[in-house]
PDB file of C-alpha atoms and ligand atoms in Angstrom:
ATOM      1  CA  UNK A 233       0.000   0.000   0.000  1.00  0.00           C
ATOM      2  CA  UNK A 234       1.145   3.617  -0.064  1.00  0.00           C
ATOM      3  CA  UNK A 235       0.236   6.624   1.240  1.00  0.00           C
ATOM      4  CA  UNK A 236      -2.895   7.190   0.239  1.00  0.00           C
ATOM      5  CA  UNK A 237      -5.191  10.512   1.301  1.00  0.00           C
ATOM      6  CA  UNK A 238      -7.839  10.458   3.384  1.00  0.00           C
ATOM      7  CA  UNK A 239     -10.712  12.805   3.507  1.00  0.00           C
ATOM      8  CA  UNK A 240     -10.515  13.482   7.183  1.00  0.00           C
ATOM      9  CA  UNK A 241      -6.988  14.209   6.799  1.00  0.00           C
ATOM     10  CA  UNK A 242      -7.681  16.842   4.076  1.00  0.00           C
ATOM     11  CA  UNK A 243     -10.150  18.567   5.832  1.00  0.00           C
ATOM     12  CA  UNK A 244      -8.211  18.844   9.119  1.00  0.00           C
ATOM     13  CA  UNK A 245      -5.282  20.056   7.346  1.00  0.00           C
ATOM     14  CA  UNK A 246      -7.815  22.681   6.197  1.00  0.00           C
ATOM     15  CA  UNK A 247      -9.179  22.983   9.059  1.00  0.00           C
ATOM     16  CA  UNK A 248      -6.127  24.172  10.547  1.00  0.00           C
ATOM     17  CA  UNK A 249      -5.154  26.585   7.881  1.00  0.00           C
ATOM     18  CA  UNK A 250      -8.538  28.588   8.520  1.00  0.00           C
ATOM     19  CA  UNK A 251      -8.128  28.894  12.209  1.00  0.00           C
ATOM     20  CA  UNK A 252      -4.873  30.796  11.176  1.00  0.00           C
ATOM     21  CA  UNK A 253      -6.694  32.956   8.689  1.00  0.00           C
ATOM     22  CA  UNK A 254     -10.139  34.563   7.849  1.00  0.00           C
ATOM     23  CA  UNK A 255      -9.196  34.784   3.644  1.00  0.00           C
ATOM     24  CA  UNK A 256     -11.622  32.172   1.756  1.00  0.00           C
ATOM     25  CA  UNK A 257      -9.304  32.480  -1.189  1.00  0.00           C
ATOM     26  CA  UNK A 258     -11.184  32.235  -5.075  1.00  0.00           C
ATOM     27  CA  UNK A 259      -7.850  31.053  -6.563  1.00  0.00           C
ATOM     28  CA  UNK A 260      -4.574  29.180  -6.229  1.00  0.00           C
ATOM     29  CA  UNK A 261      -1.252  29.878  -7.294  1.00  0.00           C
ATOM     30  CA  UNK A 262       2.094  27.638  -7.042  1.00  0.00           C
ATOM     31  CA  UNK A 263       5.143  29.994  -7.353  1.00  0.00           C
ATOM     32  CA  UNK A 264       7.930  27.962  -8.761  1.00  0.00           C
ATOM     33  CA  UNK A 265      12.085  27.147  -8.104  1.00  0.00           C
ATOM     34  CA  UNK A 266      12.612  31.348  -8.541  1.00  0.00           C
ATOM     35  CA  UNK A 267       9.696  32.594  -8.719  1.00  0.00           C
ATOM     36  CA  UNK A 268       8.588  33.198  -4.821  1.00  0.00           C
ATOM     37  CA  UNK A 269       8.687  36.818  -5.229  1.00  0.00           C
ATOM     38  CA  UNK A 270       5.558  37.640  -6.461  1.00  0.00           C
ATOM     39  CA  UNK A 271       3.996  36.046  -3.266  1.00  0.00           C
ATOM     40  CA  UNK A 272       5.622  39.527  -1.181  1.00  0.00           C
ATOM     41  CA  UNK A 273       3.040  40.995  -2.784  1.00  0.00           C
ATOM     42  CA  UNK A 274       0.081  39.788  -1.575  1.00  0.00           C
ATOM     43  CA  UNK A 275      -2.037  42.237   0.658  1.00  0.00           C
ATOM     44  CA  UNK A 276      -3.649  41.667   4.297  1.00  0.00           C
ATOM     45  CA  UNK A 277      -1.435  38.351   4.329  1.00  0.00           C
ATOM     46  CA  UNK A 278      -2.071  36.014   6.653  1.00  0.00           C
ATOM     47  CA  UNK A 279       1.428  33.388   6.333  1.00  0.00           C
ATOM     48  CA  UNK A 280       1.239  30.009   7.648  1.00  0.00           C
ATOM     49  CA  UNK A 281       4.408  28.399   7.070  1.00  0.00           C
ATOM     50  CA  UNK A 282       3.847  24.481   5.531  1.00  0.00           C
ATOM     51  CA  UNK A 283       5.633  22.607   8.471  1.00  0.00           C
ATOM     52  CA  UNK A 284       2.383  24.527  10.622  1.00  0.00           C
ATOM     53  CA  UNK A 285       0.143  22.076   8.658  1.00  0.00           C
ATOM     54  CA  UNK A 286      -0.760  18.510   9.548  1.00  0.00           C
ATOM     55  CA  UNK A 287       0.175  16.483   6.566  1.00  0.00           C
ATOM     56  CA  UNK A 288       2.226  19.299   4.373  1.00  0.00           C
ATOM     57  CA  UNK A 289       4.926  18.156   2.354  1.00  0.00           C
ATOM     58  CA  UNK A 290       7.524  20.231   3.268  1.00  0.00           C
ATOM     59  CA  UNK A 291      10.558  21.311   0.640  1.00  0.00           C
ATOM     60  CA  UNK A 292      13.966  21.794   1.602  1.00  0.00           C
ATOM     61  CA  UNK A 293      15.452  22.899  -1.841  1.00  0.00           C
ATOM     62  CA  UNK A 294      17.040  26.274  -2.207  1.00  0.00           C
ATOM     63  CA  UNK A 295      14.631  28.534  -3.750  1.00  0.00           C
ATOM     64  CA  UNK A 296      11.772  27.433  -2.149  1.00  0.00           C
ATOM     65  CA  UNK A 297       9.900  29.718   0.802  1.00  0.00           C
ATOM     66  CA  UNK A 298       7.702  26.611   2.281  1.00  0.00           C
ATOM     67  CA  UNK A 299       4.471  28.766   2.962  1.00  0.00           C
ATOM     68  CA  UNK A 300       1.129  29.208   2.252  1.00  0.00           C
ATOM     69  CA  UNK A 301       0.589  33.019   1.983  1.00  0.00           C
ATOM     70  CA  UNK A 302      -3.247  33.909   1.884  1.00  0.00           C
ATOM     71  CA  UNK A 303      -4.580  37.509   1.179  1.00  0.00           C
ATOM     72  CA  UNK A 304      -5.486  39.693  -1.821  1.00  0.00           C
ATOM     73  CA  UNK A 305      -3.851  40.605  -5.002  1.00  0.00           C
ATOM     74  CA  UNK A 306      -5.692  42.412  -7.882  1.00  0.00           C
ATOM     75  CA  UNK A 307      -8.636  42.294  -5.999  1.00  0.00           C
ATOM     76  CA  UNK A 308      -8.717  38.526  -5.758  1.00  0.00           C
ATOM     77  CA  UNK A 309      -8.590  36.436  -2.419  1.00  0.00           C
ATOM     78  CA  UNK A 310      -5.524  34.441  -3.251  1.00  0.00           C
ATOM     79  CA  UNK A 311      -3.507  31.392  -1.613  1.00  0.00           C
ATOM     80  CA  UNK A 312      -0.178  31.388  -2.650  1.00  0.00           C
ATOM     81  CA  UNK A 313       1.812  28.550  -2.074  1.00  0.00           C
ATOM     82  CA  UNK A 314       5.552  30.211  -1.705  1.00  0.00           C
ATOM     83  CA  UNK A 315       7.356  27.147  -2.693  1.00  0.00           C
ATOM     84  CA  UNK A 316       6.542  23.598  -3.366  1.00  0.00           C
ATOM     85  CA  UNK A 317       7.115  20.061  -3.321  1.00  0.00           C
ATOM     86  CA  UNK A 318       8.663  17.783  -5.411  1.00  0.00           C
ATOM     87  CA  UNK A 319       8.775  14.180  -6.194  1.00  0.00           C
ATOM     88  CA  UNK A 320      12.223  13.602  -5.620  1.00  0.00           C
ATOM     89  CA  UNK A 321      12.324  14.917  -2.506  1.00  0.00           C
ATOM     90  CA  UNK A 322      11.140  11.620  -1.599  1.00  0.00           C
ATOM     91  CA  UNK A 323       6.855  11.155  -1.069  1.00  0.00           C
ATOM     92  CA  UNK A 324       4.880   9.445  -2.156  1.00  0.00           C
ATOM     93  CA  UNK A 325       2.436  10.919  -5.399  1.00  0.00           C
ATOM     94  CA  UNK A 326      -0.792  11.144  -3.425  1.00  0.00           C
ATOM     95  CA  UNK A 327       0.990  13.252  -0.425  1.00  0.00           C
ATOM     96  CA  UNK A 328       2.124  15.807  -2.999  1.00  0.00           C
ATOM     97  CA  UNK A 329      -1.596  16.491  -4.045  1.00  0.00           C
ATOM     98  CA  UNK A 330      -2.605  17.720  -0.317  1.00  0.00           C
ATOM     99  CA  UNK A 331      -1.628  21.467  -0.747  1.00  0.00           C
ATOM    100  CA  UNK A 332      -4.008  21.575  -4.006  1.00  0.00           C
ATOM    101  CA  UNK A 333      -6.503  19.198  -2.144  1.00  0.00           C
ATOM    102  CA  UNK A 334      -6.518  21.572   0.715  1.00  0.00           C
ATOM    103  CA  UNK A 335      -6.924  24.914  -1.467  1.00  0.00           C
ATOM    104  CA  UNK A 336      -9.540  23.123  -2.740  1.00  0.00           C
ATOM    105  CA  UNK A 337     -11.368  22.978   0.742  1.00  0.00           C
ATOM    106  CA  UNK A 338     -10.332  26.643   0.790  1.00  0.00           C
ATOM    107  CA  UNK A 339     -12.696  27.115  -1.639  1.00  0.00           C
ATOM    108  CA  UNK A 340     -10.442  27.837  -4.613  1.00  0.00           C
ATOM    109  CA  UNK A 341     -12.592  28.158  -8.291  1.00  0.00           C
ATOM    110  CA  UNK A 342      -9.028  28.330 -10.287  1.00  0.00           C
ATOM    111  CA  UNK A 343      -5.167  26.966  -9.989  1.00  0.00           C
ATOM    112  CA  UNK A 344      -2.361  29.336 -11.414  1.00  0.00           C
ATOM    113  CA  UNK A 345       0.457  27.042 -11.680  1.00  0.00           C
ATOM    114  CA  UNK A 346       3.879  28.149 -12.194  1.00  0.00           C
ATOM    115  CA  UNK A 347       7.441  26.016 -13.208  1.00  0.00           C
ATOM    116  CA  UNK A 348      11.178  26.932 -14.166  1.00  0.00           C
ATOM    117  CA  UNK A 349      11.521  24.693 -17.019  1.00  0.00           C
ATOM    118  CA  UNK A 350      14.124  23.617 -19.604  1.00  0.00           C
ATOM    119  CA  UNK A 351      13.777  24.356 -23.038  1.00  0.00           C
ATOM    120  CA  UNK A 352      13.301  21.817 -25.242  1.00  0.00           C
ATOM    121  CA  UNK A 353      11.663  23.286 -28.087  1.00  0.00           C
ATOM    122  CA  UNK A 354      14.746  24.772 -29.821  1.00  0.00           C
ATOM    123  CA  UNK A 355      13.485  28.289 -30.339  1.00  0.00           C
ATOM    124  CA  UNK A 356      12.851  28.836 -26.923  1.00  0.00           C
ATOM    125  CA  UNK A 357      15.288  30.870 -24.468  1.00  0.00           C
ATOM    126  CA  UNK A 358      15.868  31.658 -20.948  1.00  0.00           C
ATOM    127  CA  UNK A 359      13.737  34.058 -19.903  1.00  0.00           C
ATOM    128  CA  UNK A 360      10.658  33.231 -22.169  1.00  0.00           C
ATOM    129  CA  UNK A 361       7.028  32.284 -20.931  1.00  0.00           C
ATOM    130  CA  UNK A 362       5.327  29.198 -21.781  1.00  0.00           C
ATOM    131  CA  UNK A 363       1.947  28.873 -21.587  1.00  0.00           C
ATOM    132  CA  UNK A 364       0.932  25.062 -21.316  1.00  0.00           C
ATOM    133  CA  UNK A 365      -1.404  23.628 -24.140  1.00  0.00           C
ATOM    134  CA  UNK A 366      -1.299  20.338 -22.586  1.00  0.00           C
ATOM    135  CA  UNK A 367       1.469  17.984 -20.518  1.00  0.00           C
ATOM    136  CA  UNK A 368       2.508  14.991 -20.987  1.00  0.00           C
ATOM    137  CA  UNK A 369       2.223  12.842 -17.551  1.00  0.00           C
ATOM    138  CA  UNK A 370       5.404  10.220 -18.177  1.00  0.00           C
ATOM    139  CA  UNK A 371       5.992   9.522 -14.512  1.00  0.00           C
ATOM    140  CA  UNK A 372       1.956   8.962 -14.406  1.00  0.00           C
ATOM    141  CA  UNK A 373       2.125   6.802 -17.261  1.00  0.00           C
ATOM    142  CA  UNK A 374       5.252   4.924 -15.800  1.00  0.00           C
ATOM    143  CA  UNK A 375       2.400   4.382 -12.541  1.00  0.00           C
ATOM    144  CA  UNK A 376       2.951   7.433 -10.129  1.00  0.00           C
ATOM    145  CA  UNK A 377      -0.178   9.123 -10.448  1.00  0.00           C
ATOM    146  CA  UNK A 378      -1.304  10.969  -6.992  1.00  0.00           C
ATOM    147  CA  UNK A 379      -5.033   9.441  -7.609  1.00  0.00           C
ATOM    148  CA  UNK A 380      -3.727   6.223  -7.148  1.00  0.00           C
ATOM    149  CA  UNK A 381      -5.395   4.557  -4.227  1.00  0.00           C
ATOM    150  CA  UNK A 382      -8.801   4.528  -2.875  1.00  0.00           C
ATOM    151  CA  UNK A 383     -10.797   7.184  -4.987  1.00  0.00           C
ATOM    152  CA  UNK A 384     -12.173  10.254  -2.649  1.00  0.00           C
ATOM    153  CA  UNK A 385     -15.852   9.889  -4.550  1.00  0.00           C
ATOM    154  CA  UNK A 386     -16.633  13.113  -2.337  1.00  0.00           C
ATOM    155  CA  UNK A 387     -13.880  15.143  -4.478  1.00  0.00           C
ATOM    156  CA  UNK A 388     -14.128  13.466  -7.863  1.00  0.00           C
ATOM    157  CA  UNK A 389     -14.695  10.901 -10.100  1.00  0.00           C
ATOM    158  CA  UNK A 390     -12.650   7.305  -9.957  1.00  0.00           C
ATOM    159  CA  UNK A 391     -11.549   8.277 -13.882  1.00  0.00           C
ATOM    160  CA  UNK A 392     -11.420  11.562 -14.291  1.00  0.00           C
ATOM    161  CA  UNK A 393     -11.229  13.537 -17.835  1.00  0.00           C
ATOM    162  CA  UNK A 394      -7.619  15.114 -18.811  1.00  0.00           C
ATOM    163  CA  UNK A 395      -8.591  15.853 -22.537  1.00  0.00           C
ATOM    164  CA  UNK A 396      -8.494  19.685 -21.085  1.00  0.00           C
ATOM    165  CA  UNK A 397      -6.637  20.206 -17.913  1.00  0.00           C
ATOM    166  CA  UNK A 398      -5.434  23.620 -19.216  1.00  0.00           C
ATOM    167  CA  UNK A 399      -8.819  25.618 -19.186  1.00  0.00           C
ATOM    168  CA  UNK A 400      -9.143  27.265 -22.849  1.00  0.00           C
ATOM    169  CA  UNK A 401     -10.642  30.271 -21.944  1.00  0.00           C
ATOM    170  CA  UNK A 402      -8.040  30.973 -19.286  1.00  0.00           C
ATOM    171  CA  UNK A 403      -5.527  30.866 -21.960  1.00  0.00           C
ATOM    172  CA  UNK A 404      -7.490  32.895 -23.950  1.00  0.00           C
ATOM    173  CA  UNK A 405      -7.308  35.425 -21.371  1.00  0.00           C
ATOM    174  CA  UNK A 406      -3.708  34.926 -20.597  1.00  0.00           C
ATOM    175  CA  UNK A 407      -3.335  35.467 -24.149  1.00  0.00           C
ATOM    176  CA  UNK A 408      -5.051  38.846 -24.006  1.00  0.00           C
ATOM    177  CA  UNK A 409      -2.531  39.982 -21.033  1.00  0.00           C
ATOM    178  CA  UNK A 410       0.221  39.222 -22.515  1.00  0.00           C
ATOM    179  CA  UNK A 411      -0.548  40.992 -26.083  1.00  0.00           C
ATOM    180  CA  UNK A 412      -2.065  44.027 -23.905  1.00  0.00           C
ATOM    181  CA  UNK A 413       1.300  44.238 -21.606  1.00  0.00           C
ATOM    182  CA  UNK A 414       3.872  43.099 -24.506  1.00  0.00           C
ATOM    183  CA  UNK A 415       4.515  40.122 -23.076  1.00  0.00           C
ATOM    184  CA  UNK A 416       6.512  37.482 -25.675  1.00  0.00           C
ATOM    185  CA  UNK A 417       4.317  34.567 -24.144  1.00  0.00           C
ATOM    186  CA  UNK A 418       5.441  30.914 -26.212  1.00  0.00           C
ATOM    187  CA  UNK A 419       2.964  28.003 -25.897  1.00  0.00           C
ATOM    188  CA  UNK A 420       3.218  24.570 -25.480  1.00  0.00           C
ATOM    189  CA  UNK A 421       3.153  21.139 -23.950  1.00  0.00           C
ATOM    190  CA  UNK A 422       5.615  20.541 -20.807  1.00  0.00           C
ATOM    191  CA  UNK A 423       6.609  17.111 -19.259  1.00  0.00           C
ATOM    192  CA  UNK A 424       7.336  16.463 -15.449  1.00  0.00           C
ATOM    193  CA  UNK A 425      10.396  13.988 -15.038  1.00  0.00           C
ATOM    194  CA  UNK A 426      10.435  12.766 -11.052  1.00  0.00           C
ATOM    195  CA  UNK A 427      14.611  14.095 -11.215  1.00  0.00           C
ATOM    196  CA  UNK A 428      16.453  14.943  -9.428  1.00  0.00           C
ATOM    197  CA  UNK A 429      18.758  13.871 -12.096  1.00  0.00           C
ATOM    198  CA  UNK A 430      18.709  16.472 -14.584  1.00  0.00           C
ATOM    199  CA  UNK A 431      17.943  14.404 -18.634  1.00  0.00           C
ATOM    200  CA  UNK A 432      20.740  13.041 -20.689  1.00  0.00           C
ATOM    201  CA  UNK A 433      21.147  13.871 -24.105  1.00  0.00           C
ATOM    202  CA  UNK A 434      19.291  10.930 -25.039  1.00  0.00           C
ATOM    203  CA  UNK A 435      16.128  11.666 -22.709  1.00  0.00           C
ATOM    204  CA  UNK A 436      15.755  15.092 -24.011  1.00  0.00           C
ATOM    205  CA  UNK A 437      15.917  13.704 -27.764  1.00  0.00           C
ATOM    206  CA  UNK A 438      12.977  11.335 -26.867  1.00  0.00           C
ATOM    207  CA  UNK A 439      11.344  13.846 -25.123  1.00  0.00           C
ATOM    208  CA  UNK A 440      11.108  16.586 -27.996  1.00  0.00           C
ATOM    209  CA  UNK A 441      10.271  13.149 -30.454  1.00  0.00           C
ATOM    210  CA  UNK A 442       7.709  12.855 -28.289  1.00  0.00           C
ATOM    211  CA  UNK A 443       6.549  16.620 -28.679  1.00  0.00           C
ATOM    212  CA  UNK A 444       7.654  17.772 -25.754  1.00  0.00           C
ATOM    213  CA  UNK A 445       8.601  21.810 -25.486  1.00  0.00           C
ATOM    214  CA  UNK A 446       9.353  22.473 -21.676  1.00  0.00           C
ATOM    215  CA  UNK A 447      10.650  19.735 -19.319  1.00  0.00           C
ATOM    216  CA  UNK A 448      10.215  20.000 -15.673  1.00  0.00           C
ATOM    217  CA  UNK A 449      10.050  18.198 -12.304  1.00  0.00           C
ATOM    218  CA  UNK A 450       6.443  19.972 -10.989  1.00  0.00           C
ATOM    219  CA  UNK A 451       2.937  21.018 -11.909  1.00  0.00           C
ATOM    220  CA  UNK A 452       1.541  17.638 -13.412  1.00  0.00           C
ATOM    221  CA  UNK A 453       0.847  16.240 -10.083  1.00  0.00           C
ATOM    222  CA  UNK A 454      -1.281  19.429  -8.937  1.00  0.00           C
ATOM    223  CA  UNK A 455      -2.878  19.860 -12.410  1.00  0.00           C
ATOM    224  CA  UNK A 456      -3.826  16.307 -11.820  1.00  0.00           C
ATOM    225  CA  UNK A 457      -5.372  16.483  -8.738  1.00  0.00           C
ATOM    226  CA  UNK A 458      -6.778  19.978  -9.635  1.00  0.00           C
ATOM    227  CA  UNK A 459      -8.763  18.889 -12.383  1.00  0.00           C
ATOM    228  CA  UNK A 460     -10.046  15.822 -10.592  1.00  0.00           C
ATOM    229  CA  UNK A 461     -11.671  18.225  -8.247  1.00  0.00           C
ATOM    230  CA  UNK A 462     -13.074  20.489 -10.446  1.00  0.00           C
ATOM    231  CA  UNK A 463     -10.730  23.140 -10.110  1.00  0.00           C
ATOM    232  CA  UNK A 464      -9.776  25.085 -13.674  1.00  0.00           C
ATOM    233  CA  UNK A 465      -6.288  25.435 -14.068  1.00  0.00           C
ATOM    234  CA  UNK A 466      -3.626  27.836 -15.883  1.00  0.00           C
ATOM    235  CA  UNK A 467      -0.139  26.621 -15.937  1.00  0.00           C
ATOM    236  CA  UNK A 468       2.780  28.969 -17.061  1.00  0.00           C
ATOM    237  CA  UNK A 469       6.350  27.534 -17.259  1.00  0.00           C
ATOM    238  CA  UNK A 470       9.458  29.955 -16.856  1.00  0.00           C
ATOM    239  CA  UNK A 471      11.629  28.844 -19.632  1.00  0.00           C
ATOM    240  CA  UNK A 472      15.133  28.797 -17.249  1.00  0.00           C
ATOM    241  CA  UNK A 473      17.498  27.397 -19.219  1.00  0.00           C
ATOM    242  CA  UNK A 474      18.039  25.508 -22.902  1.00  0.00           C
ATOM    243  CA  UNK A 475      17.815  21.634 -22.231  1.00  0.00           C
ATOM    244  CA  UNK A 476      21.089  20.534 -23.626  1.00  0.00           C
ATOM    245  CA  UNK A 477      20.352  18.239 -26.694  1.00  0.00           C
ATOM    246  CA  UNK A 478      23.658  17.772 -28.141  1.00  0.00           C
ATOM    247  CA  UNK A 479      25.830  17.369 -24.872  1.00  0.00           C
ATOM    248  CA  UNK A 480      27.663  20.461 -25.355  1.00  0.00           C
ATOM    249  CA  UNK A 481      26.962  22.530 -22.101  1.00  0.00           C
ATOM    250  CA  UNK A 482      25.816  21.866 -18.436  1.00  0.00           C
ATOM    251  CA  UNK A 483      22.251  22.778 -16.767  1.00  0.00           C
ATOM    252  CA  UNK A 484      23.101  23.572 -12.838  1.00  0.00           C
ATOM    253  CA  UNK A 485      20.019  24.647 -10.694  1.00  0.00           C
ATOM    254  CA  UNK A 486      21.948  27.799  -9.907  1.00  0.00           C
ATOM    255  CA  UNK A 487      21.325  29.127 -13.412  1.00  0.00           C
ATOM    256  CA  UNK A 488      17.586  27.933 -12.911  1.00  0.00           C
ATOM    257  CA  UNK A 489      17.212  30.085  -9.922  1.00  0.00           C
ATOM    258  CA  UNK A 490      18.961  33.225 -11.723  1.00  0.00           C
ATOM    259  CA  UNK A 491      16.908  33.004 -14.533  1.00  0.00           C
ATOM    260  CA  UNK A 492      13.966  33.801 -12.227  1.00  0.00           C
ATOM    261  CA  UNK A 493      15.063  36.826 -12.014  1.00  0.00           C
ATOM    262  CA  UNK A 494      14.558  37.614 -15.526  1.00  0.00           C
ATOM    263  CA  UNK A 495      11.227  35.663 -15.600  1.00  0.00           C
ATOM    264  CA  UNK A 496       9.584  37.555 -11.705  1.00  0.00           C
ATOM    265  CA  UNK A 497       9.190  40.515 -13.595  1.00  0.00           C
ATOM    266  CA  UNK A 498       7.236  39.210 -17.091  1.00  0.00           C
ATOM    267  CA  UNK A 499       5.478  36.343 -14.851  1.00  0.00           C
ATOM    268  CA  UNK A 500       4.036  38.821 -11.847  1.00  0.00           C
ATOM    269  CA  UNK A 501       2.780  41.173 -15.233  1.00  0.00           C
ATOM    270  CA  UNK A 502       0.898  38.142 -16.770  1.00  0.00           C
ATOM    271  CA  UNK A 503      -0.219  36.517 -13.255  1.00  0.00           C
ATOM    272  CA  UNK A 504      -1.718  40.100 -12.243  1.00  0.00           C
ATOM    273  CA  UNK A 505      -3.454  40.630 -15.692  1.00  0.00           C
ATOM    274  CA  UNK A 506      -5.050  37.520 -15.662  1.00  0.00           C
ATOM    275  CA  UNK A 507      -6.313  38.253 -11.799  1.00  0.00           C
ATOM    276  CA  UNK A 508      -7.827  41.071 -12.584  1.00  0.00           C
ATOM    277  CA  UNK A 509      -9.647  39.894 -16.020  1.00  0.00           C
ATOM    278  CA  UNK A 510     -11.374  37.293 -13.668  1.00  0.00           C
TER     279      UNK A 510
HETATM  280  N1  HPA B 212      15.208  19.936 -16.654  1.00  0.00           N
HETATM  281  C1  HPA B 212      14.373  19.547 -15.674  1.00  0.00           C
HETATM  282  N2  HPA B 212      13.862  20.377 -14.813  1.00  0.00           N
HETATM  283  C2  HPA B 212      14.165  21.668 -14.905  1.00  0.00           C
HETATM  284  C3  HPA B 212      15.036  22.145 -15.896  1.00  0.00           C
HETATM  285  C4  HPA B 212      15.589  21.228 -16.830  1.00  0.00           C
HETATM  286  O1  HPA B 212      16.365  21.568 -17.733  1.00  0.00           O
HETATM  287  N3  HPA B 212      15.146  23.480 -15.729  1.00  0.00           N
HETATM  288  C5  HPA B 212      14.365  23.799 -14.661  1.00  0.00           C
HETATM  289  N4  HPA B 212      13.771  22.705 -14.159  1.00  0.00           N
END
């Protein structure tokens, strides 16, 4: 067996967040390796740091705040999540869906979910967006999905539909922002590895055979569990660094963390656009 969610566990862990803060937020947004910044903006926040709640997977990489930050930004009633989990960190698949299972109890309508990426589409450069079209779920095909396990009929359906996890018309309207605010803003379909490794040569030829643009370690678990609830979902990918096809140089996640610098900026303009078209 693994470990599997329970409902009472979700709802406590909500529970808990709630008693720390009086925001009922209307979305959700994962900040990204580099990309915790934007989350200092958030207005009337109420900060409850991950280890605070039961159940939490809690990061330790570099780049990565660990908190939930609740409050307002354009308007909206937001949860940030400063930080994230990953895979490789070491938990199990369903564990990593309790931050987007408990912003669900939150009450959250949409998921904005943000990656550092590498570039596998060969026009694409540090510092460019990515909108995702679609993702391709290898480590769910290989059997680590975070619905395995007893299905939570209260939160969604035993087989739930993934012919549209990135809602159109919220790319429609991303689309909008970035024309409106000059945004360059790439599209395309992005594939979560478990890593830490970062690919070979060889994976990342597969990968783009396989029509892969941006490659990842994040944000297919969440859109997962996201869409089983119910919960429409945006996903943006900061393009960090060029995947390295041909061998010739090295990725290092110190690059991937300075190219967020670049990418704070452009991704704060789009995130903030969208918020307040909604
Ligand atoms: N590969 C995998 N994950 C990543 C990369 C990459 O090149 N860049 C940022 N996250």
């Amino acid at each position: 067996m693994g470990d599997f969610l329970t409902l009472e566990e979700i709802q406590k862990a909500a529970q808990q967040v709630k008693k720390q803060s009086k925001h009922r937020p209307r979305i959700g947004l994962i900040l990204g390796s580099g990309l915790g910044p934007l989350a200092e903006s958030v207005e009337k926040a109420d900060v409850v740091p991950y280890a605070k709640i039961l159940g939490w997977p809690v990061s330790g990489v570099e780049g990565h705040a660990g908190q939930l930050v609740l409050g307002v930004l354009e308007e909206q009633t937001v949860a940030v999540m400063q930080g994230r989990t990953h895979y490789y960190e070491g938990y199990d698949m369903p564990r990593l869906g309790l931050p987007v299972r408990v912003m669900q109890q939150l009450g959250i309508e949409i998921l904005i979910v943000t990656n550092a990426a590498g570039a596998v589409h060969p026009d694409f450069e540090p510092g460019d967006l990515m909108m995702l079209t679609d993702h391709l779920n290898l480590i769910g095909m290989a059997g680590q999905n975070p619905l395995r396990g007893p299905n939570l009929d209260e939160l969604g359906p035993r087989f739930p539909d993934m012919s549209k996890v990135y809602d159109r018309d919220l790319q429609s309207l991303a689309r909008q922002v970035a024309a409106e605010e000059k945004l360059g803003l790439r599209e395309g379909v992005y594939c979560c590895l478990a890593g830490p490794s970062f690919e070979t040569p060889a994976d990342l030829r597969f990968l783009r055979a396989a029509g892969v643009d941006a490659v990842g370690m994040s944000t297919v678990p969440e859109a997962t569990v996201a869409r089983h609830g119910g919960t429409r979902v945006l996903g943006v990918s900061g393009i960090s660094n060029k995947a390295n096809l041909d061998g010739a140089t090295e990725t290092t996640h110190a690059e991937v963390l300075e190219a967020g610098q670049v990418l704070v900026p452009k991704l704060t303009k789009l995130v903030r656009g969208v918020l307040r078209k909604l």
